[in-house]
């Protein structure tokens, strides 16, 4: 018989029942153990020379069970933070689809059933994902999940083949449109200037990819938008003096996504 990835059955009590949220808390300990076992398993199958569908399906099922098992037993902020950490991990080992659906998208489903491709304008963006505004602790996680969705969707399109289909091109254009809307939404908020940098970088990289695939006509208008937004961003960099140089350097080659400094 197949050995289960998860630990033995845990008493169905919330972590708060046992006191402090520390490693000695049996719920936290069991959760951490299941997460580490899962990560070790997925890291191993991600390095296999050929794709192993059965192992991947087993891992996907295990992660689904982990989230369902611990959601009612862990503090919401702890649970959501670890969900996005898991999504970041899966993105890092190039398991983009699993990271998207069992990480970033799963987190966002608590707000709305709409996808990033459905967002029409800034107001729609705010009401769909930020009902309490941008100045909450949860908003930081939401921005992280939205960026993760964009990155995963882009990488999944790149994986489909050397030449994107018309449907794939349209999907990438939808992602570009969403990033533009997100940047417009955060533009008045100085403390979110790091999102302007990341958004500009996403637009640049996706446009560069499409142009390398002989799709320059489709991205012409968005490229102009990108350049005009860079000018606006450069004028709003009081909070991040080094942002202009980092932003303009993105024209010269690939650079890394910027994480906001810790408070």
Backbone as JSON, one array per atom type, in Angstrom:
{
  "sequence": "XXXXXXXXXXXXXXXXXXXXXXXXXXXXXXXXXXXXXXXXXXXXXXXXXXXXXXXXXXXXXXXXXXXXXXXXXXXXXXXXXXXXXXXXXXXXXXXXXXXXXXXXXXXXXXXXXXXXXXXXXXXXXXXXXXXXXXXXXXXXXXXXXXXXXXXXXXXXXXXXXXXXXXXXXXXXXXXXXXXXXXXXXXXXXXXXXXXXXXXXXXXXXXXXXXXXXXXXXXXXXXXXXXXXXXXXXXXXXXXXXXXXXXXXXXXXXXXXXXXXXXX",
  "N": [[0.83, -1.19, 0.0], [0.3, 2.35, -0.54], [2.26, 4.67, 1.17], [0.99, 7.17, 3.25], [1.38, 10.75, 2.85], [0.75, 12.58, 4.8], [0.75, 13.27, 8.35], [-0.19, 11.13, 11.14], [-3.65, 10.79, 12.16], [-4.96, 13.73, 13.59], [-6.1, 15.1, 16.64], [-9.16, 16.75, 16.44], [-9.0, 19.65, 17.28], [-8.77, 23.22, 17.71], [-5.76, 25.2, 17.25], [-5.59, 27.22, 19.12], [-6.66, 26.13, 21.4], [-4.62, 24.89, 22.7], [-2.99, 26.85, 23.67], [-0.24, 29.1, 23.36], [0.87, 30.17, 20.08], [3.18, 28.47, 19.11], [6.03, 26.37, 18.3], [5.8, 24.25, 20.0], [3.16, 23.88, 20.34], [0.79, 21.43, 19.7], [-0.85, 21.36, 17.38], [0.31, 23.25, 15.67], [2.82, 22.05, 15.47], [2.17, 19.6, 14.21], [1.13, 20.57, 11.79], [3.37, 21.94, 10.71], [5.04, 19.73, 10.4], [3.66, 18.21, 8.45], [3.73, 20.01, 6.32], [6.52, 20.24, 5.83], [7.12, 17.6, 5.1], [5.6, 17.38, 2.76], [6.79, 19.39, 1.16], [9.38, 18.39, 0.86], [8.83, 16.07, -0.59], [7.71, 17.12, -2.99], [9.81, 18.67, -3.92], [11.6, 16.71, -4.53], [10.3, 15.27, -6.63], [10.21, 17.26, -8.5], [12.71, 17.39, -9.53], [13.05, 15.16, -11.05], [14.06, 13.4, -14.03], [12.08, 12.96, -15.95], [8.6, 13.77, -16.37], [6.46, 12.83, -13.79], [3.41, 11.8, -13.58], [1.72, 10.46, -11.76], [2.98, 10.81, -9.26], [2.92, 13.58, -9.1], [0.15, 14.05, -9.05], [-0.46, 12.79, -6.67], [0.91, 14.44, -4.87], [-0.48, 16.89, -5.3], [-3.04, 16.21, -4.4], [-2.44, 15.7, -1.74], [-1.67, 18.26, -0.8], [-4.06, 19.66, -1.1], [-5.56, 18.31, 0.82], [-4.15, 18.99, 3.12], [-4.64, 21.79, 3.38], [-7.44, 21.77, 3.74], [-7.63, 20.28, 6.07], [-6.35, 21.78, 8.07], [-7.38, 24.37, 8.02], [-9.68, 25.08, 9.71], [-8.43, 24.96, 12.15], [-6.24, 26.53, 12.57], [-4.98, 29.87, 13.29], [-6.27, 32.52, 11.29], [-4.49, 34.41, 10.01], [-2.02, 33.13, 10.27], [-2.43, 30.76, 8.86], [-3.0, 31.75, 6.24], [-0.64, 33.13, 5.6], [1.19, 31.01, 5.5], [0.09, 29.57, 3.42], [0.64, 31.23, 1.22], [3.41, 31.26, 1.38], [3.86, 28.62, 0.7], [2.92, 28.66, -1.94], [4.82, 30.38, -3.08], [7.07, 28.75, -2.77], [6.41, 26.57, -4.48], [6.31, 27.91, -6.9], [9.0, 28.57, -7.07], [10.19, 26.07, -7.55], [9.28, 25.57, -10.0], [6.72, 24.51, -10.32], [4.28, 25.65, -11.46], [1.49, 25.54, -12.0], [0.34, 24.14, -9.85], [1.12, 25.8, -7.74], [-0.31, 28.06, -8.45], [-3.11, 27.29, -8.34], [-3.47, 25.96, -5.89], [-2.44, 27.73, -4.15], [-1.92, 30.8, -4.65], [-4.39, 31.44, -6.05], [-6.23, 30.06, -4.49], [-6.05, 31.43, -2.07], [-7.07, 33.94, -2.9], [-9.71, 33.39, -3.46], [-11.3, 33.79, -1.27], [-12.14, 36.37, -1.34], [-13.37, 36.92, -3.81], [-14.9, 35.41, -6.71], [-14.02, 36.14, -9.14], [-11.5, 36.27, -11.69], [-8.12, 37.43, -12.34], [-8.12, 38.14, -14.97], [-10.67, 38.98, -15.41], [-11.0, 41.5, -14.37], [-12.04, 44.82, -14.79], [-11.62, 47.61, -14.34], [-10.2, 50.17, -12.17], [-11.95, 50.57, -9.98], [-13.41, 48.18, -9.97], [-11.32, 46.44, -9.42], [-10.61, 47.22, -6.79], [-13.01, 46.74, -5.31], [-13.26, 44.02, -5.67], [-10.98, 42.75, -4.56], [-10.0, 44.22, -2.41], [-11.8, 44.98, -0.15], [-11.57, 46.26, 2.31], [-9.75, 48.22, 1.9], [-6.33, 49.42, 1.23], [-4.66, 49.54, 3.41], [-4.28, 47.52, 5.32], [-3.1, 44.63, 7.16], [-3.76, 42.3, 5.86], [-4.01, 43.17, 3.25], [-1.41, 43.31, 2.3], [-0.77, 40.62, 1.95], [-2.64, 40.03, 0.01], [-1.85, 41.57, -2.22], [0.54, 40.27, -2.69], [-0.4, 37.72, -3.43], [-1.81, 38.37, -5.78], [0.24, 39.29, -7.44], [1.66, 36.91, -7.6], [-0.18, 35.32, -9.01], [-0.11, 36.57, -11.53], [2.57, 36.11, -12.3], [2.7, 33.27, -12.33], [0.77, 32.68, -14.3], [1.96, 33.84, -16.54], [4.34, 32.29, -16.75], [3.23, 29.76, -17.21], [2.12, 30.11, -19.74], [4.44, 30.47, -21.21], [5.51, 27.95, -21.0], [3.97, 26.43, -22.7], [4.84, 26.27, -25.32], [7.09, 27.13, -28.05], [5.99, 29.07, -29.69], [3.41, 31.18, -28.93], [-0.13, 30.57, -28.96], [-2.98, 32.22, -30.53], [-4.92, 32.44, -28.6], [-3.35, 32.18, -26.33], [-1.78, 34.48, -26.55], [-3.76, 36.41, -26.21], [-4.43, 35.89, -23.58], [-2.1, 36.65, -22.26], [-2.1, 39.35, -22.89], [-4.31, 40.09, -21.44], [-3.34, 39.72, -18.86], [-1.39, 41.71, -18.85], [-3.06, 43.93, -19.04], [-4.36, 43.74, -16.57], [-2.22, 44.14, -14.77], [-1.59, 46.76, -15.39], [-3.93, 48.05, -14.48], [-3.75, 47.46, -11.74], [-1.44, 48.9, -11.09], [-2.33, 51.5, -11.6], [-4.2, 51.68, -9.59], [-2.69, 51.7, -7.22], [-1.06, 53.86, -7.52], [-1.58, 56.46, -6.28], [-0.75, 55.96, -3.69], [1.84, 56.35, -1.72], [3.33, 54.62, -0.06], [3.15, 52.23, -1.31], [4.89, 52.08, -3.39], [6.73, 50.17, -4.17], [5.21, 48.26, -5.45], [4.66, 49.49, -7.84], [7.12, 49.45, -9.08], [7.53, 46.62, -9.35], [5.28, 45.99, -10.92], [5.84, 47.42, -13.27], [8.05, 46.03, -14.09], [6.96, 43.5, -14.62], [5.29, 44.13, -16.81], [7.22, 44.96, -18.64], [8.76, 42.57, -19.0], [6.85, 40.72, -19.99], [5.99, 42.04, -22.32], [8.43, 42.1, -23.69], [8.82, 39.38, -24.1], [6.6, 38.76, -25.78], [7.2, 40.36, -27.99], [9.54, 39.16, -28.81], [8.48, 36.91, -29.83], [7.49, 37.69, -32.21], [5.23, 39.33, -31.93], [4.81, 42.04, -31.86], [2.97, 43.98, -32.7], [0.67, 43.6, -31.16], [1.4, 44.45, -28.63], [2.08, 47.07, -28.77], [0.61, 49.41, -27.94], [0.48, 48.97, -25.17], [3.15, 49.03, -24.52], [3.75, 51.7, -24.93], [2.14, 52.72, -22.91], [3.47, 51.63, -20.71], [5.95, 53.01, -20.8], [5.08, 55.65, -20.41], [4.02, 55.43, -17.85], [6.28, 54.88, -16.4], [7.53, 57.36, -16.41], [5.74, 58.78, -14.78], [6.01, 57.35, -12.41], [8.69, 57.77, -11.74], [8.53, 60.39, -10.94], [7.32, 60.13, -8.5], [8.86, 59.12, -6.46], [9.63, 59.65, -3.81], [9.51, 58.13, -1.49], [11.15, 56.02, -2.09], [14.18, 56.43, -2.92], [16.0, 55.11, -4.58], [14.5, 53.88, -6.49], [14.0, 54.92, -9.2], [16.45, 54.4, -10.66], [16.61, 51.61, -10.5], [14.29, 50.94, -11.85], [14.63, 52.02, -14.44], [16.79, 50.48, -15.19], [15.66, 48.1, -15.83], [15.14, 48.13, -18.51], [17.46, 47.33, -19.65], [18.02, 44.67, -19.18], [17.15, 41.47, -17.64], [15.95, 41.72, -14.3], [15.57, 41.25, -10.75], [12.48, 40.64, -8.98], [11.31, 43.02, -6.7], [11.15, 43.02, -3.22], [9.3, 44.6, -0.64], [10.94, 46.62, 1.86], [11.49, 45.44, 5.21], [9.5, 46.6, 7.94]],
  "CA": [[0.0, 0.0, 0.0], [1.05, 3.61, -0.62], [2.41, 5.33, 2.46], [0.45, 8.54, 3.18], [2.33, 11.83, 3.12], [0.37, 13.32, 5.99], [0.97, 12.64, 9.64], [-1.33, 10.37, 11.63], [-4.84, 11.6, 12.45], [-4.78, 14.66, 14.69], [-7.32, 15.42, 17.37], [-9.74, 17.93, 15.77], [-9.14, 20.83, 18.14], [-8.01, 24.34, 17.16], [-4.46, 25.46, 17.87], [-5.79, 28.1, 20.27], [-7.01, 25.32, 22.56], [-3.39, 24.47, 23.37], [-2.24, 27.99, 24.16], [0.55, 29.94, 22.47], [1.13, 29.7, 18.72], [4.61, 28.18, 19.0], [6.32, 25.04, 17.77], [5.4, 23.23, 20.97], [1.72, 23.67, 20.19], [0.68, 20.2, 18.9], [-1.45, 21.62, 16.07], [1.37, 23.9, 14.89], [3.84, 21.04, 15.23], [1.67, 18.66, 13.21], [1.04, 21.31, 10.53], [4.73, 22.14, 10.21], [5.55, 18.44, 9.96], [3.03, 17.85, 7.19], [4.24, 20.93, 5.3], [7.9, 19.87, 5.51], [7.08, 16.34, 4.37], [5.09, 17.67, 1.43], [7.79, 20.15, 0.41], [10.47, 17.47, 0.52], [8.33, 15.19, -1.64], [7.55, 17.86, -4.24], [11.14, 19.07, -4.4], [12.21, 15.51, -5.11], [9.72, 14.93, -7.92], [10.48, 18.35, -9.45], [14.05, 17.19, -10.09], [13.08, 13.93, -11.84], [14.36, 13.69, -15.44], [10.84, 12.95, -16.72], [7.41, 14.13, -15.59], [5.79, 11.7, -13.15], [2.04, 12.27, -13.35], [1.15, 9.86, -10.54], [3.56, 11.47, -8.09], [2.41, 14.96, -9.07], [-1.25, 13.98, -8.61], [-0.43, 12.46, -5.24], [1.29, 15.65, -4.16], [-1.56, 17.86, -5.39], [-4.1, 15.74, -3.51], [-1.96, 15.88, -0.37], [-1.73, 19.68, -0.45], [-5.49, 19.96, -0.95], [-5.99, 17.76, 2.11], [-3.52, 19.79, 4.19], [-5.38, 23.05, 3.54], [-8.76, 21.49, 4.31], [-7.46, 19.73, 7.41], [-5.88, 22.75, 9.07], [-8.03, 25.68, 7.95], [-10.47, 25.42, 10.9], [-7.67, 24.74, 13.37], [-5.15, 27.49, 12.68], [-5.35, 31.28, 13.16], [-6.4, 32.87, 9.88], [-3.29, 35.04, 9.46], [-0.96, 32.1, 10.21], [-2.81, 29.86, 7.77], [-2.87, 32.43, 4.95], [0.78, 33.4, 5.37], [1.84, 29.76, 5.09], [-0.42, 29.22, 2.1], [1.39, 31.99, 0.22], [4.77, 30.74, 1.41], [3.84, 27.39, -0.09], [2.8, 29.05, -3.35], [6.14, 30.88, -3.48], [7.94, 27.58, -2.88], [6.06, 25.83, -5.69], [6.78, 28.73, -8.03], [10.45, 28.47, -7.11], [10.61, 24.79, -8.13], [8.66, 25.56, -11.33], [5.42, 23.83, -10.35], [3.48, 26.86, -11.53], [0.05, 25.3, -11.96], [-0.03, 23.79, -8.48], [1.28, 27.02, -6.95], [-1.39, 28.97, -8.8], [-4.44, 26.87, -7.93], [-3.51, 25.59, -4.48], [-1.75, 28.76, -3.38], [-2.35, 32.17, -4.9], [-5.83, 31.53, -6.36], [-7.0, 29.59, -3.34], [-6.09, 32.56, -1.14], [-7.91, 35.02, -3.42], [-11.11, 32.97, -3.56], [-12.05, 34.27, -0.11], [-12.66, 37.7, -1.64], [-14.21, 36.96, -5.0], [-14.71, 34.32, -7.67], [-13.48, 36.68, -10.39], [-10.07, 36.08, -11.92], [-7.45, 38.68, -12.69], [-8.47, 38.47, -16.35], [-12.02, 39.54, -15.43], [-11.02, 42.86, -13.81], [-12.32, 45.8, -15.85], [-11.09, 48.94, -14.06], [-9.67, 50.34, -10.81], [-13.03, 50.36, -9.0], [-13.66, 46.74, -9.95], [-10.15, 45.87, -8.75], [-10.7, 47.49, -5.35], [-14.15, 46.06, -4.69], [-13.09, 42.57, -5.77], [-9.89, 42.19, -3.76], [-9.63, 45.05, -1.26], [-13.0, 45.59, 0.43], [-11.2, 47.06, 3.47], [-8.71, 49.17, 1.53], [-4.95, 48.98, 1.05], [-3.85, 49.79, 4.6], [-4.44, 46.44, 6.3], [-2.09, 43.57, 7.06], [-4.2, 41.33, 4.85], [-3.79, 43.74, 1.93], [-0.06, 42.94, 1.88], [-0.85, 39.25, 1.45], [-3.44, 40.03, -1.22], [-0.98, 42.03, -3.3], [1.49, 39.17, -2.93], [-1.11, 36.68, -4.17], [-2.12, 38.87, -7.11], [1.48, 39.25, -8.21], [1.96, 35.5, -7.85], [-1.06, 34.87, -10.09], [0.42, 37.1, -12.79], [3.82, 35.42, -12.63], [2.4, 31.88, -12.69], [0.06, 32.66, -15.58], [2.96, 34.13, -17.56], [5.22, 31.14, -16.91], [2.46, 28.67, -17.81], [2.03, 30.38, -21.18], [5.77, 30.23, -21.79], [5.74, 26.51, -21.02], [3.12, 25.76, -23.69], [5.55, 26.06, -26.57], [7.95, 28.23, -28.5], [5.16, 30.12, -30.27], [2.09, 31.22, -28.27], [-1.32, 30.61, -29.81], [-3.7, 33.48, -30.42], [-5.57, 32.42, -27.29], [-2.3, 32.45, -25.35], [-1.44, 35.9, -26.67], [-4.85, 37.17, -25.59], [-4.33, 35.7, -22.13], [-0.99, 37.49, -21.8], [-2.55, 40.74, -22.98], [-5.22, 40.29, -20.3], [-2.48, 39.88, -17.68], [-0.81, 43.05, -18.95], [-4.11, 44.88, -18.7], [-4.59, 43.69, -15.13], [-1.08, 44.78, -14.1], [-1.75, 48.21, -15.58], [-4.99, 48.49, -13.57], [-3.22, 47.4, -10.38], [-0.52, 50.03, -10.93], [-3.14, 52.71, -11.52], [-4.88, 51.69, -8.29], [-1.76, 51.99, -6.12], [-0.25, 55.04, -7.84], [-1.68, 57.56, -5.3], [-0.34, 55.51, -2.36], [3.3, 56.39, -1.75], [3.95, 53.49, 0.63], [3.06, 51.05, -2.17], [5.69, 52.34, -4.59], [7.41, 48.93, -4.59], [4.32, 47.57, -6.39], [4.82, 50.15, -9.13], [8.34, 48.9, -9.68], [7.29, 45.24, -9.76], [4.33, 45.99, -12.03], [6.54, 47.86, -14.48], [8.93, 44.93, -14.48], [6.12, 42.47, -15.24], [4.89, 44.62, -18.13], [8.4, 44.93, -19.5], [9.15, 41.19, -19.33], [5.84, 40.09, -20.85], [6.08, 42.7, -23.62], [9.66, 41.65, -24.35], [8.57, 38.01, -24.55], [5.7, 38.78, -26.92], [7.91, 40.93, -29.13], [10.5, 38.15, -29.28], [7.68, 35.92, -30.55], [6.94, 38.41, -33.37], [3.9, 39.82, -31.6], [5.02, 43.44, -31.49], [1.78, 44.8, -32.97], [-0.3, 43.47, -30.07], [1.86, 45.07, -27.38], [2.55, 48.43, -29.04], [-0.06, 50.39, -27.07], [0.85, 48.74, -23.78], [4.53, 49.48, -24.35], [3.67, 53.15, -24.76], [1.61, 52.92, -21.56], [4.56, 51.3, -19.79], [6.93, 54.1, -20.8], [4.46, 56.83, -19.8], [3.87, 55.19, -16.42], [7.61, 55.01, -15.81], [7.74, 58.79, -16.17], [4.94, 59.15, -13.62], [6.58, 56.7, -11.23], [9.94, 58.46, -11.41], [8.18, 61.61, -10.24], [6.67, 59.84, -7.22], [9.77, 58.22, -5.76], [10.12, 60.23, -2.56], [9.65, 57.09, -0.48], [12.17, 55.05, -2.5], [15.07, 57.22, -3.75], [16.74, 54.3, -5.55], [13.57, 53.24, -7.41], [14.16, 55.27, -10.61], [17.57, 53.71, -11.3], [16.24, 50.2, -10.63], [13.25, 50.84, -12.85], [15.19, 52.22, -15.78], [17.71, 49.38, -15.5], [14.9, 46.97, -16.36], [15.21, 48.17, -19.96], [18.75, 46.81, -20.11], [18.11, 43.23, -18.99], [16.3, 40.95, -16.56], [16.31, 41.99, -12.91], [14.71, 40.5, -9.85], [11.34, 41.29, -8.34], [11.71, 43.7, -5.47], [10.3, 42.88, -2.05], [9.36, 45.82, 0.18], [11.77, 46.47, 3.05], [10.78, 45.15, 6.45], [9.3, 47.82, 8.75]],
  "C": [[0.87, 1.25, 0.0], [1.08, 4.27, 0.74], [1.89, 6.76, 2.36], [1.51, 9.57, 3.5], [2.02, 12.52, 4.43], [0.66, 12.54, 7.26], [-0.29, 11.89, 10.07], [-2.45, 11.32, 12.05], [-4.65, 12.45, 13.71], [-6.13, 14.93, 15.35], [-7.89, 16.73, 16.84], [-10.03, 19.09, 16.71], [-8.32, 21.97, 17.55], [-6.71, 24.56, 17.92], [-4.61, 26.32, 19.12], [-6.13, 27.33, 21.54], [-5.77, 24.98, 23.38], [-2.52, 25.63, 23.83], [-1.49, 28.73, 23.08], [0.77, 29.3, 21.1], [2.64, 29.5, 18.53], [4.79, 26.74, 18.54], [5.91, 23.92, 18.72], [3.89, 22.98, 20.96], [1.52, 22.46, 19.27], [0.06, 20.4, 17.52], [-0.41, 22.26, 15.15], [2.44, 22.88, 14.52], [3.42, 20.06, 14.14], [1.59, 19.31, 11.83], [2.42, 21.49, 9.91], [5.32, 20.83, 9.69], [4.96, 18.01, 8.63], [3.54, 18.72, 6.05], [5.66, 20.53, 4.87], [7.95, 18.57, 4.71], [6.62, 16.56, 2.93], [6.14, 18.38, 0.58], [8.95, 19.26, -0.02], [10.06, 16.56, -0.63], [8.26, 15.91, -2.98], [8.89, 18.32, -4.8], [11.83, 17.89, -5.08], [11.63, 15.2, -6.49], [9.96, 16.03, -8.96], [11.84, 18.19, -10.11], [14.15, 15.9, -10.91], [13.33, 14.27, -13.31], [13.13, 13.71, -16.33], [9.66, 13.24, -15.79], [6.72, 12.87, -15.08], [4.38, 12.14, -12.75], [1.47, 11.73, -12.05], [1.68, 10.54, -9.28], [3.05, 12.9, -7.96], [0.97, 14.97, -8.55], [-1.33, 13.66, -7.12], [-0.09, 13.69, -4.41], [0.19, 16.69, -4.15], [-2.7, 17.49, -4.45], [-3.71, 15.95, -2.04], [-2.07, 17.33, 0.07], [-3.18, 20.12, -0.24], [-5.99, 19.5, 0.41], [-5.39, 18.54, 3.28], [-4.32, 21.06, 4.45], [-6.73, 22.81, 4.19], [-8.67, 21.02, 5.76], [-7.18, 20.81, 8.44], [-6.6, 24.09, 9.04], [-8.86, 26.01, 9.19], [-9.69, 25.38, 12.2], [-6.54, 25.75, 13.59], [-5.68, 28.92, 12.65], [-5.32, 31.69, 11.69], [-5.12, 33.45, 9.29], [-2.14, 34.04, 9.32], [-1.2, 31.17, 9.02], [-2.57, 30.5, 6.41], [-1.42, 32.73, 4.61], [1.49, 32.14, 4.88], [1.32, 29.27, 3.74], [0.36, 29.94, 1.0], [2.86, 31.61, 0.23], [4.88, 29.47, 0.59], [3.76, 27.7, -1.58], [4.13, 29.57, -3.87], [7.13, 29.73, -3.66], [7.67, 26.81, -4.17], [6.46, 26.6, -6.94], [8.29, 28.58, -8.18], [10.96, 27.17, -7.7], [9.87, 24.53, -9.45], [7.41, 24.7, -11.43], [4.34, 24.92, -10.34], [1.98, 26.6, -11.38], [-0.42, 24.98, -10.55], [0.07, 25.01, -7.57], [0.15, 28.0, -7.19], [-2.71, 28.55, -8.16], [-4.54, 26.48, -6.46], [-2.74, 26.57, -3.6], [-2.38, 30.12, -3.6], [-3.87, 32.28, -5.15], [-6.68, 31.07, -5.19], [-7.13, 30.69, -2.29], [-7.1, 33.61, -1.61], [-9.39, 34.66, -3.48], [-11.95, 33.44, -2.36], [-12.69, 35.63, -0.37], [-13.68, 37.68, -2.77], [-13.93, 35.75, -5.88], [-14.16, 34.83, -8.99], [-11.99, 36.39, -10.48], [-9.44, 37.41, -12.3], [-7.78, 39.1, -14.11], [-9.86, 39.1, -16.47], [-12.07, 41.01, -15.01], [-11.1, 43.9, -14.92], [-11.65, 47.15, -15.62], [-10.66, 49.0, -12.59], [-10.75, 50.07, -9.76], [-13.35, 48.87, -8.86], [-12.54, 46.01, -9.21], [-10.27, 46.02, -7.23], [-11.84, 46.72, -4.69], [-13.99, 44.55, -4.7], [-12.09, 42.03, -4.77], [-9.55, 42.97, -2.5], [-10.85, 45.74, -0.65], [-12.71, 46.48, 1.63], [-10.07, 48.04, 3.17], [-7.33, 48.55, 1.48], [-4.12, 49.03, 2.33], [-4.06, 48.75, 5.7], [-3.32, 45.42, 6.12], [-2.47, 42.56, 5.99], [-3.96, 41.85, 3.44], [-2.4, 43.37, 1.4], [-0.05, 41.53, 1.3], [-1.61, 39.2, 0.12], [-2.62, 40.51, -2.41], [0.03, 40.94, -3.68], [0.83, 38.07, -3.76], [-1.42, 37.12, -5.6], [-0.89, 38.87, -8.0], [1.85, 37.82, -8.56], [1.1, 34.94, -8.97], [-0.53, 35.32, -11.45], [1.66, 36.34, -13.23], [3.57, 33.98, -13.06], [1.73, 31.8, -14.06], [1.03, 32.92, -16.73], [3.85, 32.92, -17.81], [4.49, 29.95, -17.54], [2.3, 28.87, -19.31], [3.37, 30.12, -21.86], [6.05, 28.74, -21.92], [4.99, 25.8, -22.14], [3.84, 25.5, -25.0], [6.32, 27.29, -26.98], [7.15, 29.38, -29.08], [3.79, 30.12, -29.6], [0.96, 31.24, -29.29], [-1.99, 31.97, -29.67], [-4.41, 33.58, -29.08], [-4.56, 32.72, -26.19], [-1.88, 33.9, -25.36], [-2.5, 36.75, -25.98], [-4.8, 37.07, -24.08], [-3.21, 36.59, -21.56], [-1.37, 38.97, -21.86], [-3.51, 41.07, -21.84], [-4.42, 40.49, -19.01], [-1.85, 41.27, -17.68], [-1.84, 44.11, -18.57], [-4.39, 44.91, -17.21], [-3.47, 44.39, -14.38], [-1.18, 46.29, -14.22], [-2.8, 48.76, -14.63], [-4.49, 48.5, -12.13], [-2.27, 48.57, -10.11], [-1.28, 51.34, -10.82], [-3.81, 52.83, -10.15], [-3.95, 52.12, -7.16], [-0.96, 53.27, -6.35], [-0.39, 56.17, -6.82], [-1.13, 57.21, -3.92], [1.19, 55.35, -2.32], [3.94, 55.16, -1.12], [3.87, 52.19, -0.19], [3.9, 51.2, -3.44], [6.43, 51.1, -5.08], [6.55, 48.13, -5.56], [4.39, 48.19, -7.78], [6.06, 49.62, -9.84], [8.1, 47.49, -10.2], [6.34, 45.18, -10.96], [4.98, 46.4, -13.33], [7.45, 46.76, -15.0], [8.14, 43.81, -15.15], [5.71, 42.88, -16.65], [6.06, 44.54, -19.1], [8.73, 43.51, -19.94], [8.15, 40.51, -20.24], [5.86, 40.71, -22.24], [7.32, 42.23, -24.39], [9.48, 40.24, -24.89], [7.69, 37.99, -25.8], [6.39, 39.34, -28.16], [8.94, 39.96, -29.68], [9.8, 37.04, -30.05], [6.98, 36.55, -31.76], [5.5, 38.86, -33.14], [3.94, 41.29, -31.22], [3.76, 44.28, -31.66], [0.8, 44.77, -31.8], [0.12, 44.22, -28.82], [2.26, 46.53, -27.57], [1.94, 49.44, -28.08], [0.34, 50.22, -25.61], [2.29, 49.15, -23.52], [4.57, 50.99, -24.16], [3.15, 53.48, -23.36], [2.68, 52.68, -20.52], [5.54, 52.47, -19.68], [6.34, 55.34, -20.12], [4.31, 56.65, -18.3], [5.22, 55.27, -15.72], [7.9, 56.47, -15.49], [6.97, 59.26, -14.93], [5.57, 58.61, -12.34], [7.86, 57.41, -10.78], [9.66, 59.74, -10.64], [7.56, 61.4, -8.87], [7.57, 59.01, -6.3], [10.34, 58.78, -4.47], [10.39, 59.15, -1.53], [10.77, 56.12, -0.8], [13.15, 55.74, -3.44], [15.78, 56.42, -4.82], [15.82, 53.65, -6.58], [13.79, 53.64, -8.86], [15.27, 54.5, -11.3], [17.27, 52.23, -11.48], [15.22, 50.01, -11.75], [13.81, 50.99, -14.26], [16.15, 51.1, -16.16], [16.97, 48.18, -16.06], [14.89, 46.96, -17.89], [16.44, 47.45, -20.49], [18.88, 45.3, -19.95], [17.26, 42.8, -17.83], [16.83, 41.3, -15.19], [15.28, 41.32, -12.02], [13.56, 41.34, -9.33], [11.77, 41.84, -7.0], [10.68, 43.45, -4.38], [10.4, 44.15, -1.21], [10.23, 45.59, 1.4], [10.93, 46.19, 4.28], [10.65, 46.41, 7.27], [10.24, 47.84, 9.94]]
}
